[in-house]
Coordinates of C-alpha atoms and ligand atoms in Angstrom, one line a residue:
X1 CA -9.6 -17.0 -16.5
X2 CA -10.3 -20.1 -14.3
X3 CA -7.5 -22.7 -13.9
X4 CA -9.3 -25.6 -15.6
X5 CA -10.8 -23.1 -18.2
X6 CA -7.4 -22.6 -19.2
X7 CA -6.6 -26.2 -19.5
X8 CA -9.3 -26.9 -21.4
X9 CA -8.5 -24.4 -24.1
X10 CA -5.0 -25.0 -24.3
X11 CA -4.1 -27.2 -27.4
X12 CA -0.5 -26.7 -28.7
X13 CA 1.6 -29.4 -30.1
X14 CA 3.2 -30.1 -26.9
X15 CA -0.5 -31.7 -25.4
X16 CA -1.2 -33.2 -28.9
X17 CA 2.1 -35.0 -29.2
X18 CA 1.4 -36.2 -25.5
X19 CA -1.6 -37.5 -26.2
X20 CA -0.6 -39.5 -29.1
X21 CA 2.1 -40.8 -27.4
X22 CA 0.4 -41.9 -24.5
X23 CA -2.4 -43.7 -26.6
X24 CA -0.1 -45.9 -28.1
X25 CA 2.2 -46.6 -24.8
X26 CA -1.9 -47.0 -23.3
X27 CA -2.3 -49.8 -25.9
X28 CA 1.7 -51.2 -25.3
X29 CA 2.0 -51.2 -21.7
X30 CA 5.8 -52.4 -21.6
X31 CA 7.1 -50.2 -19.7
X32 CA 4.3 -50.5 -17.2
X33 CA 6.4 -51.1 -13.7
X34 CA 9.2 -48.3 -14.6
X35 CA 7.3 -45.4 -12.8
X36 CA 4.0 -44.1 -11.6
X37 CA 3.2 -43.2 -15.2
X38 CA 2.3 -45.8 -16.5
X39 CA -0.2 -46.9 -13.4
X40 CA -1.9 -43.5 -13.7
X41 CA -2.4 -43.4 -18.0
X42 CA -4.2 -46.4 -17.2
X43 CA -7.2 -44.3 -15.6
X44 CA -7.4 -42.5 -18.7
X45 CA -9.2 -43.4 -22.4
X46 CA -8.1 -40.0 -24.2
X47 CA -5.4 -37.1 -22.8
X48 CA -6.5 -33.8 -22.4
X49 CA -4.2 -30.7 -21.3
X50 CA -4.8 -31.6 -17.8
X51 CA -4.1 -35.6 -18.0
X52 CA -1.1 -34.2 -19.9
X53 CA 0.0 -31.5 -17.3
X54 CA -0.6 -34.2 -14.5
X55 CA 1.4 -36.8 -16.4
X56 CA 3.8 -34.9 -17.3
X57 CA 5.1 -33.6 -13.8
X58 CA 4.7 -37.6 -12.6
X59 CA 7.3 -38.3 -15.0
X60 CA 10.8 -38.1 -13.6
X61 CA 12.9 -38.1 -17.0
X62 CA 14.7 -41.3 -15.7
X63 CA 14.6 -42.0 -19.7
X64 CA 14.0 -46.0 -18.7
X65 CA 11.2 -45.9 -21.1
X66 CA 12.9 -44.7 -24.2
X67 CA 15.9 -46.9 -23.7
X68 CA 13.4 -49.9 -24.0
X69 CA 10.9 -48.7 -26.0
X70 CA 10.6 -50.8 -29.8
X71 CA 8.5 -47.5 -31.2
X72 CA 11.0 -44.7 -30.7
X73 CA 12.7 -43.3 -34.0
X74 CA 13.6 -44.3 -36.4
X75 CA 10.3 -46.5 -35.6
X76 CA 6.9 -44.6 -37.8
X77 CA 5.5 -44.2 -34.6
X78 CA 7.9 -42.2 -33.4
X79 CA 7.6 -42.6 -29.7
X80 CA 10.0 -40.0 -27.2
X81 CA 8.5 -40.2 -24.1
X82 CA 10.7 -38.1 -22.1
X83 CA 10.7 -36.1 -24.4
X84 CA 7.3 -35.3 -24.5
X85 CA 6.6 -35.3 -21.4
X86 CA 10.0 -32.5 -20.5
X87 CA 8.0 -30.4 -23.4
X88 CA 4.4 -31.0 -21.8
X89 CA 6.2 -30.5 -18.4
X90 CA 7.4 -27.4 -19.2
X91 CA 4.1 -25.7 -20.8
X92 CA 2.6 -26.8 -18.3
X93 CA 4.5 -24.3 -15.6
X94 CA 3.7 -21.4 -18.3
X95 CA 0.0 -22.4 -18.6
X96 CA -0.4 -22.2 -15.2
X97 CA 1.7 -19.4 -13.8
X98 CA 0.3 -16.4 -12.2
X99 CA -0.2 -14.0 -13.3
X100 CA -0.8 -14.7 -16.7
X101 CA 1.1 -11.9 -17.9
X102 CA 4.4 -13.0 -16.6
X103 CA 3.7 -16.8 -17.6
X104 CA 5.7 -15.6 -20.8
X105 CA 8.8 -15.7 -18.8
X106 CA 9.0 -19.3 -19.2
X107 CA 9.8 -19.2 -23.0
X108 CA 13.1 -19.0 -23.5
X109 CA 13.8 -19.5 -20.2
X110 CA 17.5 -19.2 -20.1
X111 CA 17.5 -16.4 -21.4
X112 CA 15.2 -14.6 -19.1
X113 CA 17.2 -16.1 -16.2
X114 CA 20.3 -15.0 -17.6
X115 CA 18.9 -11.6 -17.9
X116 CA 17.6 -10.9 -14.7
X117 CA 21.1 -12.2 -13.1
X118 CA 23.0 -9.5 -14.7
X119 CA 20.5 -6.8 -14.0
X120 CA 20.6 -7.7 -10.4
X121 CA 24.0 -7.8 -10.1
X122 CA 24.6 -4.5 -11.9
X123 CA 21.8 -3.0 -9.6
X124 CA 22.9 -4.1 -6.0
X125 CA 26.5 -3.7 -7.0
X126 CA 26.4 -0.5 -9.0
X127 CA 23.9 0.7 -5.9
X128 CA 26.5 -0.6 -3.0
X129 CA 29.8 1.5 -4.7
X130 CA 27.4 4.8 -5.8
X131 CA 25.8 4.7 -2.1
X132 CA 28.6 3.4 0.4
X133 CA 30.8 5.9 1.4
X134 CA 34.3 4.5 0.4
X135 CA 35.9 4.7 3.2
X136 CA 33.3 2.4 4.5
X137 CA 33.3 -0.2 1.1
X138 CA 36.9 -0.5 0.5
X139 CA 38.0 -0.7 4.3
X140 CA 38.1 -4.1 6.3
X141 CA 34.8 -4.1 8.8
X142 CA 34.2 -6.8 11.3
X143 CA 32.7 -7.6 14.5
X144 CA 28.5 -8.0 14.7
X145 CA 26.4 -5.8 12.2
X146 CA 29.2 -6.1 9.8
X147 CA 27.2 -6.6 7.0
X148 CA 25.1 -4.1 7.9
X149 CA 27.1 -1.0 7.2
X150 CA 27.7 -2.0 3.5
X151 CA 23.6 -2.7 3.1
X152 CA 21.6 -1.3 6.1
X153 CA 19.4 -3.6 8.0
X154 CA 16.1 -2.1 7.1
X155 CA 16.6 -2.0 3.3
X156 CA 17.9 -5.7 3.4
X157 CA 14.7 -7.1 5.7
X158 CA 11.9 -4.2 3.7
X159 CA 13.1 -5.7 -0.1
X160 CA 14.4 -9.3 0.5
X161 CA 10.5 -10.0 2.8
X162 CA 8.6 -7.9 -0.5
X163 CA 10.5 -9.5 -2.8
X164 CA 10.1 -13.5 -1.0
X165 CA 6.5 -12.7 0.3
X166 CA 5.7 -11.7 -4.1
X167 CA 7.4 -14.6 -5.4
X168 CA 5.7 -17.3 -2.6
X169 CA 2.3 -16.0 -3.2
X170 CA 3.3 -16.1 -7.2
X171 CA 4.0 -19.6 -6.5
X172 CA 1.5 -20.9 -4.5
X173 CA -1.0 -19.2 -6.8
X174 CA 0.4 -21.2 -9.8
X175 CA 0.4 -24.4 -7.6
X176 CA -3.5 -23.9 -6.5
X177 CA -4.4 -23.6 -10.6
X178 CA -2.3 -26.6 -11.0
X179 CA -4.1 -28.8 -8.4
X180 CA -7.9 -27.4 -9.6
X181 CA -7.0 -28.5 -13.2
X182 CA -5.7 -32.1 -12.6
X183 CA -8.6 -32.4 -9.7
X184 CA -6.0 -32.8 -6.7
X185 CA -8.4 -31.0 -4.4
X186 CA -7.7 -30.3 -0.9
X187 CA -8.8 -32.9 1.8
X188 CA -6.7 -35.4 -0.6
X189 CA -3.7 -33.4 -0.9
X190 CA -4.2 -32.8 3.8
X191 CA -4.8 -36.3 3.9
X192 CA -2.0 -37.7 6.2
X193 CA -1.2 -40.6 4.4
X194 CA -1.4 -38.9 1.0
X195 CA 0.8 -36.2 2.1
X196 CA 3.2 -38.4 4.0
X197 CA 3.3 -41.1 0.8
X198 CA 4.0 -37.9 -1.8
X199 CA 7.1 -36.3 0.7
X200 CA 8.8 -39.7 1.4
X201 CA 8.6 -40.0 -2.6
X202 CA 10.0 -36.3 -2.7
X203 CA 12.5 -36.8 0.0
X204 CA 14.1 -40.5 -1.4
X205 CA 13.9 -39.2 -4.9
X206 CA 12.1 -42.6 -5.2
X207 CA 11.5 -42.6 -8.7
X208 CA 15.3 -41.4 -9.8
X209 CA 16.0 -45.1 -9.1
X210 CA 14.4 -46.0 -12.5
X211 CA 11.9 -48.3 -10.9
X212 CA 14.5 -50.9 -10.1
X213 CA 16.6 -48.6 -7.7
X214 CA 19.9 -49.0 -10.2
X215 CA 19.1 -45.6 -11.4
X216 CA 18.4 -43.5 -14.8
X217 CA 20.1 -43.3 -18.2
X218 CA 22.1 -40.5 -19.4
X219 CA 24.3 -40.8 -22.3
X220 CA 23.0 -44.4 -23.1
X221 CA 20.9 -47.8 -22.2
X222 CA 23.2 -48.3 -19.0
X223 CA 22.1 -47.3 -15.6
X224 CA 23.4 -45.5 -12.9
X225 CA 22.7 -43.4 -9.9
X226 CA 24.2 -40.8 -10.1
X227 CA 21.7 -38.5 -11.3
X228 CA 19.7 -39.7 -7.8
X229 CA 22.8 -38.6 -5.9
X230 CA 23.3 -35.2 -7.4
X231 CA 19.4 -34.5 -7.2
X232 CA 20.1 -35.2 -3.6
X233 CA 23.4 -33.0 -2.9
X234 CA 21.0 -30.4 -4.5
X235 CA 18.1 -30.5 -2.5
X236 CA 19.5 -31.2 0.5
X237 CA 21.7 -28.4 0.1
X238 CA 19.1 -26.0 -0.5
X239 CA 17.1 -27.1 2.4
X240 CA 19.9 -26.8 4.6
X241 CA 20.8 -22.8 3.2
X242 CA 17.1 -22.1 3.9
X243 CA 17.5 -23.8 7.4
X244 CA 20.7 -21.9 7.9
X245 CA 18.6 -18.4 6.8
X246 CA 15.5 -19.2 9.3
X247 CA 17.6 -20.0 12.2
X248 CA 20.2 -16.9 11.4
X249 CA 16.5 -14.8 11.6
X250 CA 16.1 -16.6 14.6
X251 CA 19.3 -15.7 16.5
X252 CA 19.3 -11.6 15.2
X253 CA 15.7 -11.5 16.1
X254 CA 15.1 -13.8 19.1
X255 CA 18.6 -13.6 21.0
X256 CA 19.8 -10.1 19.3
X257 CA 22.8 -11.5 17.7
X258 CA 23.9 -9.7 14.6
X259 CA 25.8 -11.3 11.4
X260 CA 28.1 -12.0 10.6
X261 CA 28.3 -14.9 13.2
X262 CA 31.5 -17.1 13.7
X263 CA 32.3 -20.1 11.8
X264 CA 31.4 -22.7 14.6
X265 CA 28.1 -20.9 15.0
X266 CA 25.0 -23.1 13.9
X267 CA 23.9 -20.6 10.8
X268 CA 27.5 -20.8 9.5
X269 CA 28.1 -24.8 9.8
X270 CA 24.1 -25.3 7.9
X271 CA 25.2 -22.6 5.5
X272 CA 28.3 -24.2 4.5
X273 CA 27.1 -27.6 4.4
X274 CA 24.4 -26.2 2.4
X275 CA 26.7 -24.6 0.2
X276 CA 29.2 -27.1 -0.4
X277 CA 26.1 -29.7 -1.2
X278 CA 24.9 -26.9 -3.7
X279 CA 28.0 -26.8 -5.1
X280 CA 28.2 -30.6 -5.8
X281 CA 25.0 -31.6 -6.9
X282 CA 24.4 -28.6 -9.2
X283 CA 27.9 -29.5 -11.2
X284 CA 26.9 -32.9 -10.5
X285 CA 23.7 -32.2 -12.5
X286 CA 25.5 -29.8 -14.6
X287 CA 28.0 -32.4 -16.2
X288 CA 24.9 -35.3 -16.5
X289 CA 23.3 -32.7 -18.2
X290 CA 25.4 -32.5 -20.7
X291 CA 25.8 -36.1 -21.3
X292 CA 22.4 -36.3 -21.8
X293 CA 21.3 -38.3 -25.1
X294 CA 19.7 -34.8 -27.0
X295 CA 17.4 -37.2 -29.0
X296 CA 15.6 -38.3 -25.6
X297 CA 15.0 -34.8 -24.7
X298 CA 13.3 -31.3 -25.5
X299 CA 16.4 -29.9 -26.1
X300 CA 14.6 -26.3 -26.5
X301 CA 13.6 -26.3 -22.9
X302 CA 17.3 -27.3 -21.6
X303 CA 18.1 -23.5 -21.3
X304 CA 15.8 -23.3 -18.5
X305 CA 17.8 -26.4 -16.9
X306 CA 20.9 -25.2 -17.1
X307 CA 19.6 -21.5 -15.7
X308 CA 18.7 -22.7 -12.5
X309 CA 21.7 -24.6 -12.0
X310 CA 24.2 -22.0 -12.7
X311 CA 22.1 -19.8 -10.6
X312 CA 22.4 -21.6 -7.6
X313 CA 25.9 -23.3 -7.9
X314 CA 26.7 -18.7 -8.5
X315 CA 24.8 -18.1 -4.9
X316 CA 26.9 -20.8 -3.0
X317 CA 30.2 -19.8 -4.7
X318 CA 30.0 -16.4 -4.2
X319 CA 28.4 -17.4 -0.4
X320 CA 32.0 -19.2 0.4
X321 CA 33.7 -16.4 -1.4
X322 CA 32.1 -14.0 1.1
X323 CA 32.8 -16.6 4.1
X324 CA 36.4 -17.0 3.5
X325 CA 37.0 -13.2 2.9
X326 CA 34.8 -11.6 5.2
X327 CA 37.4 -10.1 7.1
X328 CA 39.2 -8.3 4.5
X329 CA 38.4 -5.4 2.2
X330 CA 36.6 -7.3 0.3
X331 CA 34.0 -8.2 1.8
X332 CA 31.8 -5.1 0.7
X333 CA 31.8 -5.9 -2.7
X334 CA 31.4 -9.5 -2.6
X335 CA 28.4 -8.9 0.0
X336 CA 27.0 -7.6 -2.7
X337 CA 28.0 -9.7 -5.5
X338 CA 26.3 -12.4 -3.3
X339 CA 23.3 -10.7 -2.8
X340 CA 22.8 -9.8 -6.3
X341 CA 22.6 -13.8 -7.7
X342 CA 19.9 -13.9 -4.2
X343 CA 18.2 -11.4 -5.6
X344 CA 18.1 -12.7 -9.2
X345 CA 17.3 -16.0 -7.8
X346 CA 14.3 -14.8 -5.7
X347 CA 13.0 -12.7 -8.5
X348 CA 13.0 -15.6 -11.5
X349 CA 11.8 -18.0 -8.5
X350 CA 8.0 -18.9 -9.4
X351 CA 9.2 -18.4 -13.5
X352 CA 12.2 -20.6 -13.3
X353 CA 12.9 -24.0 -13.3
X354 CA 12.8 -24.2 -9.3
X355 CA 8.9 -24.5 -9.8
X356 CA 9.3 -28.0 -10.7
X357 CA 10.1 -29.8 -7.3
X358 CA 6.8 -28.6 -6.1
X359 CA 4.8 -29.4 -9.5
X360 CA 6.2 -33.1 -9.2
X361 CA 4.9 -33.2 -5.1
X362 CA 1.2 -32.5 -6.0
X363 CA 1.4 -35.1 -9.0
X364 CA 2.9 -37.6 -6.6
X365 CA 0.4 -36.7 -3.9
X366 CA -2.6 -37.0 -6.7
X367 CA -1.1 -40.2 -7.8
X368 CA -1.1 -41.2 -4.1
X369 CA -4.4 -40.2 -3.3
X370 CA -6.0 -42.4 -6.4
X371 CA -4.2 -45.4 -4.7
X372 CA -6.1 -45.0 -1.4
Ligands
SF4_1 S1 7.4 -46.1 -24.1 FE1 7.3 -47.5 -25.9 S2 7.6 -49.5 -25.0 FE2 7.1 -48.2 -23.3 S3 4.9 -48.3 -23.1 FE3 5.3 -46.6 -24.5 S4 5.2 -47.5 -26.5 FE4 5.4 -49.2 -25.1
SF4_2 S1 11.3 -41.2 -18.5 FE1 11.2 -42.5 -16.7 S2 9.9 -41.5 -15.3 FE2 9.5 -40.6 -17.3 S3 7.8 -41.8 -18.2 FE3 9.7 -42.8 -18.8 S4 10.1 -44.3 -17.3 FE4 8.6 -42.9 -16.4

């Protein structure tokens, strides 16, 4: 089924409560500098699933407009824009994941998350102890290659590439039905100055600043940026990790240096920086999170939230755990402690909510393109 064909059909209460939300704020217009939102409702007359979807992922849950907004309960109207929009957001990563058959994985997100964490880590760890010859597991190892007699070479590189090169093209699929269905087509999305306008929004976590730069609101009508901040310990941090992973590639494949390399080594210090911003923006997030007002939220889709940070603030942890005791006994068993939450991260990747920084860039960049 075609991407826009699927949009078309859906109608759940989710796109229905989006739509009549968005009329009335269409016909109020208060919060009309706060965000990008409001600009872009203004080139619609009535909201389908796509207006919705593209809405939606423009919306940064800075919770500006339901702080200010005269119609939110116990008004009749019964206005909860972020609300809506974190619901519509959220259906719209299951309406459009591929394929179809896994888009299911998105309901009770958590859950699934949760799930696929503790089968990973029962597999790679119950694999490494049943496989490893003990004296091998239990005893200190060291020096380059290391790592390599706990989990040979080969089997790391032949299921960690499968495993990335499934969930990337997973991904990317789910982003190209996205982009068909809100009519981001190509040559806007290549355009230089579209591109450029939609990453600098990405990269400054522009609209986390509430629209005047002082920030969002979490627990109540005060602002603060702190909720920028921790997005941007978060990011950065996983951008570094990845940086640290390419260039780690890099040095075993181009200069035949094996891993484990030494702490002043450039993988190690992009790693731990990395690591440590992980590890402070996802309990950053984490603690907001829970401050959160629940009646400016869908509080049914917060278990997807709260999956991906655990998930990654688990990789980083057990990625200094394995740092600091790599030269003991250890280090077997938290090798593969590590690589389990990997692997669970890697599998839940295009189901999980790690979709939505890249859902958020192509609604920036078709926001940017109908400004040019
Ligand atoms: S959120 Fe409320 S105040 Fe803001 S535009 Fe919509 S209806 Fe008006
Ligand atoms: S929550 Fe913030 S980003 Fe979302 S629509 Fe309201 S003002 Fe805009």
């Amino acid at each position: 089924m075609s991407a826009p064909l699927i949009a078309s059909l859906r109608d759940n209460s989710a796109i229905r409560d989006t739509s009549r939300v968005m009329t009335i704020c269409n016909a109020c217009r208060y919060c009309e500098g706060f965000c990008p939102v409001f600009p872009a409702m203004t080139q619609f007359r009535t909201f389908d699933a796509p207006a919705a979807d593209y809405l939606a992922n423009l919306c940064h849950n800075c919770m500006a407009c339901y702080h200010a907004c005269q119609y939110k309960p116990p008004h009749e109207f019964d206005v909860n824009l972020p609300g809506t929009l974190a619901d519509t957001r959220a259906d719209s990563y299951q309406a459009y994941a591929w394929p179809g058959s896994l888009a299911g994985l998105f309901h009770k997100n958590g859950l699934v998350v949760s799930l696929s964490v503790a089968l990973a880590l029962a597999a790679v760890i119950s694999l490494t102890v049943l496989l490893v010859d003990a004296e091998v597991l239990w005893q200190t190892q060291t020096g380059a290659g290391a790592f390599y007699r706990i989990i040979p070479h080969a089997l790391m590189v032949l299921v960690a590439g499968s495993i990335t090169i499934a969930a990337g093209a997973a991904l990317l699929i789910s982003l190209m039905r996205f982009s068909r269905a809100v009519g981001l087509r190509a040559a806007e999305l290549f355009s230089p100055r579209v591109i450029c306008r939609a990453l600098s929004d990405v990269f400054t976590l522009r609209h986390l600043g509430g629209g005047h730069g002082d920030g969002c609101n979490t627990g109540d009508a005060s602002f603060s940026n702190q909720r920028r901040y921790f997005h941007h310990f978060t990011m950065w941090g996983f951008l570094l990790c990845f940086a640290a992973t390419c260039v780690a590639t890099l040095y075993e494949y181009g200069l035949g240096r094996m891993s484990p390399f030494p702490w002043t080594s450039l993988p190690v210090l992009l790693g731990s920086s990395g690591g440590l911003g992980l590890l402070i923006g996802t309990s950053g997030l984490f603690v907001l999170k829970l401050k959160t007002d629940p009646d400016a939220t869908a509080p049914h889709r917060l278990g997807m939230d709260y999956a991906l940070l655990i998930l990654l603030f688990s990789i980083s942890l057990t990625g200094f755990a394995l740092l600091f005791w790599r030269d003991t006994p250890a280090m077997g068993i938290l090798l593969a402690v590590h690589l389990g939450f990997v692997l669970a991260f890697f599998l839940t990747l295009p189901y999980s909510k790690f979709v939505h920084g890249f859902y958020r860039l192509l609604a920036l960049a078709k926001y940017a393109a109908a400004k040019e």
